[in-house]
């Protein structure tokens, strides 16, 4: 049997990894500045992470959500403590797409409306309503296109209000900082304007923090910089450091009822153990502070390279924009310098999404390689 060929693959086979390094089957060492799409938050094979999962699987790896799971209760408590999102409710699932799917479904249940407002260059997942809310027609199948989604530009509050006036929009969903779309972030005025309009028109505001959340920007959630209170916050990626886990935080104004949402694997014992290890390590090792400090150093180094036209993003969710497509540059960084980076919908943008444990010396290695390739 062959694999269903939907991924273009680099000819590299990782077999082990430690902190910010990945090692292939030939023994070559790679500096990981991409973290597997911003998934690796506390570093590969972190001892606390390995210990938590190993001890848990030796006791109980899985049972259904029909029984008590104290690890879910502990995770909810730890999330509230580290995020400051007091009195929110937690629903656990398995991935970012599933988190957004549940967020949109819950918004529709709560408001009894069906349309969604999303934004150009958005990416919210590849399932039903999540993919319909993603600004990429190539991955929206005809069965998904039945969802009614209005795509608008950042900063255009007038168009948002016009779309809300029909009173049929259940949710506005927005990545606080766009990921694959190219690291764009709207202004505080815009985010606060969305919050005000949502209250006025009985619409839920969903902040998609799947890539930019869990400490990546130096704040626990990226929206917190803008002083808003979303109705639903979706999260995944860095939440489990590689273990599949996602979830939504739900504002206390939204009521739960039995059967409203459900999942087989979501919130299982291993997923909770993984996420608890992530939170513990972020706090203990001051990784949000590290993200801010390394970002400042990164910006200083980037300023010395004239070919970089713009540095986008915040914390350790960064993009270097050039005036040429970066595909060849990215390949050379991988194969000549053994450095993983990422691409974006913007073909001129090189994405940098390293583990939050990265240090200045790793940034130096990257910029030395970059200068060699640009010279």
XYZ file of C-alpha atoms in Angstrom:
375
model
C 0.000 0.000 0.000
C 1.277 3.485 -0.839
C 0.705 6.734 1.021
C -1.904 9.133 -0.379
C 0.424 11.646 -2.007
C -0.757 15.066 -0.764
C 2.475 16.442 0.741
C 5.561 17.616 -1.191
C 8.355 16.175 0.947
C 11.933 17.267 1.578
C 14.334 14.313 1.386
C 15.113 14.375 5.120
C 14.154 11.685 7.641
C 14.338 12.851 11.274
C 14.810 10.063 13.800
C 15.625 11.897 17.060
C 15.429 15.442 18.400
C 16.540 17.396 21.448
C 15.547 20.953 22.405
C 16.105 23.082 19.254
C 17.880 20.370 17.249
C 16.625 17.572 15.011
C 18.816 14.634 13.867
C 18.237 12.629 10.699
C 18.859 8.978 9.821
C 22.350 9.868 8.549
C 23.324 11.568 11.815
C 23.117 15.136 10.471
C 22.083 17.863 12.942
C 19.475 20.489 11.977
C 18.653 23.709 13.817
C 14.860 23.797 14.105
C 13.572 27.333 13.558
C 10.134 26.099 12.466
C 9.047 23.769 15.262
C 6.900 21.655 12.957
C 4.453 24.525 12.195
C 4.920 26.210 15.622
C 3.990 22.999 17.443
C 7.211 22.510 19.417
C 6.840 25.016 22.230
C 9.097 23.790 25.065
C 11.718 22.065 22.893
C 11.984 18.550 21.528
C 12.105 15.736 24.099
C 11.922 18.082 27.089
C 12.571 15.987 30.252
C 9.424 17.209 32.051
C 7.336 16.417 28.984
C 8.835 12.939 28.541
C 8.414 12.187 32.264
C 4.769 13.338 32.373
C 3.691 11.300 29.361
C 5.747 8.216 30.305
C 4.406 8.087 33.860
C 0.839 8.666 32.697
C 0.839 6.014 29.962
C 2.236 3.514 32.479
C -0.867 4.145 34.629
C -3.714 4.942 32.218
C -3.432 6.167 28.642
C -7.074 6.555 27.732
C -10.643 6.190 28.840
C -13.752 7.893 27.545
C -15.241 11.218 28.599
C -18.031 9.291 30.317
C -15.914 9.091 33.482
C -14.192 11.557 35.801
C -10.782 12.759 34.609
C -9.068 14.901 37.266
C -6.322 15.783 34.760
C -8.867 17.788 32.744
C -9.860 19.702 35.872
C -6.199 20.381 36.695
C -5.502 21.521 33.125
C -8.450 23.936 33.256
C -7.136 25.353 36.533
C -3.578 25.724 35.234
C -4.806 27.362 32.015
C -6.806 29.895 33.984
C -3.810 30.634 36.170
C -1.262 31.147 33.393
C -3.572 32.928 30.924
C -5.558 35.138 33.298
C -8.727 34.174 31.418
C -10.718 33.903 34.627
C -14.039 32.054 34.750
C -13.819 30.783 31.163
C -14.857 27.162 30.576
C -12.653 24.582 28.820
C -13.665 22.106 26.116
C -10.870 19.803 24.956
C -10.454 18.247 21.521
C -7.602 16.969 19.336
C -6.493 19.630 16.846
C -6.750 23.239 15.726
C -9.282 22.521 13.001
C -11.455 20.664 15.500
C -11.122 23.544 17.973
C -12.365 26.044 15.380
C -15.087 23.649 14.233
C -16.431 23.435 17.784
C -16.059 27.200 18.269
C -18.138 27.943 15.159
C -20.726 25.294 15.999
C -21.079 26.639 19.535
C -21.484 30.187 18.212
C -24.263 29.043 15.908
C -26.008 27.161 18.721
C -25.728 30.167 21.040
C -26.995 32.792 18.583
C -29.284 30.634 16.400
C -27.588 32.217 13.359
C -25.548 30.601 10.602
C -23.284 33.015 8.714
C -19.639 33.678 9.613
C -17.349 36.641 9.020
C -13.692 35.766 8.402
C -10.799 37.722 6.940
C -8.734 37.624 3.786
C -5.607 35.424 3.968
C -7.101 33.557 6.927
C -6.392 29.923 7.746
C -8.613 28.173 10.297
C -8.311 24.491 9.364
C -9.321 21.904 6.784
C -12.647 20.594 8.106
C -16.232 21.640 7.330
C -16.924 25.152 8.689
C -13.254 25.737 9.541
C -12.101 25.250 5.950
C -15.022 27.298 4.626
C -13.709 30.113 6.846
C -10.231 29.724 5.337
C -9.343 32.068 2.493
C -8.029 29.411 0.097
C -10.541 28.147 -2.502
C -8.160 25.314 -3.517
C -8.807 23.445 -0.264
C -12.555 24.157 -0.005
C -14.506 21.184 -1.435
C -18.024 21.658 -2.846
C -19.497 20.035 0.278
C -17.755 22.692 2.418
C -18.841 25.580 0.191
C -22.427 25.323 1.457
C -21.245 27.172 4.569
C -22.002 30.898 4.341
C -18.809 32.855 5.000
C -18.132 36.523 4.263
C -14.439 37.400 3.752
C -13.449 40.967 4.615
C -10.257 43.024 4.853
C -8.454 43.829 8.093
C -9.184 47.352 9.391
C -12.483 47.672 7.494
C -14.946 48.040 10.379
C -17.513 49.703 8.100
C -17.795 46.528 5.987
C -17.982 44.394 9.130
C -20.890 46.435 10.455
C -22.660 46.364 7.091
C -22.399 42.541 7.052
C -23.733 42.333 10.621
C -26.787 44.480 9.944
C -28.736 41.564 8.432
C -28.618 39.943 11.877
C -27.648 36.517 10.487
C -23.956 36.291 11.500
C -23.239 33.911 14.379
C -19.512 34.618 14.676
C -16.569 36.706 13.627
C -13.468 34.492 13.571
C -10.020 36.048 13.357
C -6.421 34.935 13.794
C -4.912 37.535 16.111
C -1.750 37.173 14.029
C -2.201 35.343 10.741
C -0.039 32.253 10.318
C 0.223 30.781 6.843
C -1.419 33.962 5.504
C 1.732 35.952 6.184
C 2.086 37.219 9.793
C -0.301 40.167 9.431
C -1.869 41.621 12.576
C -4.599 44.242 12.728
C -4.558 47.309 14.973
C -5.862 47.476 18.540
C -8.543 49.874 17.285
C -9.755 47.204 14.863
C -9.878 44.379 17.424
C -11.675 46.574 19.930
C -14.051 47.686 17.186
C -14.877 44.052 16.405
C -15.608 43.395 20.076
C -17.961 46.379 20.231
C -19.802 45.373 17.050
C -20.186 41.779 18.259
C -21.879 42.998 21.436
C -24.118 45.346 19.448
C -25.276 42.689 16.963
C -25.419 39.578 19.189
C -22.488 37.910 17.421
C -19.684 35.916 19.049
C -16.048 36.970 18.658
C -13.736 33.972 18.176
C -10.000 34.586 18.414
C -8.014 31.857 16.686
C -4.892 31.471 18.848
C -3.942 28.083 17.435
C -0.567 29.237 16.163
C -0.027 32.516 18.027
C -1.181 31.334 21.465
C 0.416 29.418 24.334
C 3.182 31.926 24.958
C 4.525 32.195 21.410
C 4.241 35.983 21.188
C 5.535 36.683 24.700
C 1.960 37.047 25.962
C 0.108 33.828 26.737
C -2.485 34.743 24.109
C -1.714 37.248 21.360
C -5.116 38.982 21.679
C -4.252 40.104 25.216
C -2.081 42.913 23.833
C -5.266 44.488 22.433
C -7.292 44.530 25.654
C -10.287 42.565 24.356
C -12.408 39.766 25.845
C -13.299 37.175 23.177
C -16.334 34.945 23.579
C -14.331 31.891 22.437
C -10.566 31.321 22.212
C -9.317 28.406 20.100
C -5.935 26.804 20.761
C -3.805 23.817 19.714
C -0.262 23.481 18.211
C 2.076 24.574 21.055
C -0.470 23.364 23.595
C 0.879 19.795 23.493
C 4.484 20.222 22.237
C 3.769 17.600 19.568
C 1.105 15.531 21.294
C -2.238 16.021 19.459
C -4.357 18.272 21.662
C -6.603 21.264 21.065
C -9.312 23.117 22.873
C -11.527 26.138 23.207
C -11.945 28.513 26.116
C -15.571 29.568 26.391
C -16.812 32.771 28.011
C -19.051 32.231 31.084
C -21.974 33.926 29.290
C -22.271 30.799 27.081
C -24.172 27.965 28.725
C -23.317 24.274 28.420
C -25.824 21.427 28.082
C -25.353 17.677 27.858
C -24.534 16.558 24.323
C -23.957 20.076 22.985
C -20.360 19.201 22.026
C -18.538 15.894 22.165
C -15.322 14.037 21.342
C -13.905 10.535 21.679
C -10.217 11.286 22.145
C -10.304 14.928 23.209
C -8.966 15.585 26.706
C -7.591 12.073 27.109
C -5.161 11.371 29.932
C -2.029 11.556 27.782
C -3.099 14.804 26.098
C -3.702 16.408 29.485
C -0.367 15.141 30.801
C 1.381 16.636 27.757
C -0.295 20.024 28.067
C 0.287 20.199 31.816
C 4.001 19.622 31.150
C 3.983 22.467 28.628
C 2.357 24.927 31.058
C 4.640 23.886 33.915
C 7.730 24.385 31.735
C 6.607 27.727 30.283
C 6.222 29.039 33.840
C 9.283 27.397 35.412
C 11.697 28.310 32.597
C 10.195 31.787 31.980
C 9.673 30.994 28.308
C 7.320 33.899 27.595
C 9.970 36.291 28.861
C 12.534 34.435 26.741
C 10.312 34.851 23.673
C 10.283 38.619 24.198
C 14.038 38.851 24.776
C 15.007 36.674 21.817
C 12.564 38.538 19.585
C 14.241 41.846 20.444
C 17.651 40.345 19.640
C 16.297 38.872 16.387
C 14.984 42.294 15.324
C 18.403 43.863 15.999
C 20.144 41.287 13.818
C 17.560 41.560 11.047
C 18.044 45.332 10.903
C 21.609 44.791 9.675
C 20.509 42.934 6.516
C 19.453 45.344 3.740
C 17.724 42.638 1.656
C 15.054 42.245 4.369
C 12.257 44.673 3.494
C 10.040 43.985 6.526
C 10.133 42.023 9.781
C 6.626 40.854 10.642
C 5.072 39.261 13.703
C 5.706 39.289 17.456
C 7.687 37.244 19.941
C 8.795 33.980 18.337
C 6.180 34.128 15.588
C 8.229 36.050 13.044
C 8.435 36.590 9.311
C 11.246 38.004 7.188
C 9.929 39.578 4.003
C 12.176 39.996 0.969
C 11.556 41.499 -2.474
C 11.968 38.069 -4.104
C 10.425 34.590 -3.641
C 12.149 32.712 -0.817
C 11.624 29.096 -2.003
C 15.239 28.662 -3.171
C 16.607 30.449 -0.104
C 14.610 28.167 2.178
C 15.919 25.046 0.373
C 19.496 26.291 0.686
C 19.038 26.961 4.404
C 17.834 23.382 4.848
C 20.272 21.481 2.644
C 23.411 23.643 2.831
C 23.151 25.013 6.375
C 20.873 22.447 8.044
C 18.339 25.024 9.298
C 14.581 24.459 9.177
C 12.405 27.504 8.424
C 8.891 27.936 7.024
C 7.114 29.456 4.048
C 3.799 31.326 3.772
C 1.046 32.194 1.328
C 3.133 35.328 0.719
C 5.866 33.773 -1.452
C 8.395 36.426 -0.347
C 8.051 35.626 3.363
C 10.324 33.321 5.367
C 8.631 32.213 8.590
C 10.515 31.706 11.868
C 8.648 29.674 14.536
C 11.267 28.072 16.794
C 10.816 26.362 20.144
C 10.394 28.966 22.893
C 13.625 27.654 24.451
C 15.796 29.112 21.668
C 18.820 31.203 22.659
C 20.807 34.063 21.123
C 23.575 31.779 19.850
C 21.020 29.916 17.726
C 19.825 33.200 16.232
C 23.468 34.031 15.414
C 23.846 30.740 13.523
C 20.763 31.544 11.474
C 21.834 35.065 10.541
C 25.349 33.932 9.620
C 23.832 31.391 7.225
C 21.372 33.945 5.878
C 24.131 36.461 5.157
C 26.120 33.814 3.276
C 23.127 32.978 1.098
C 22.319 36.630 0.385
C 25.875 37.752 -0.355
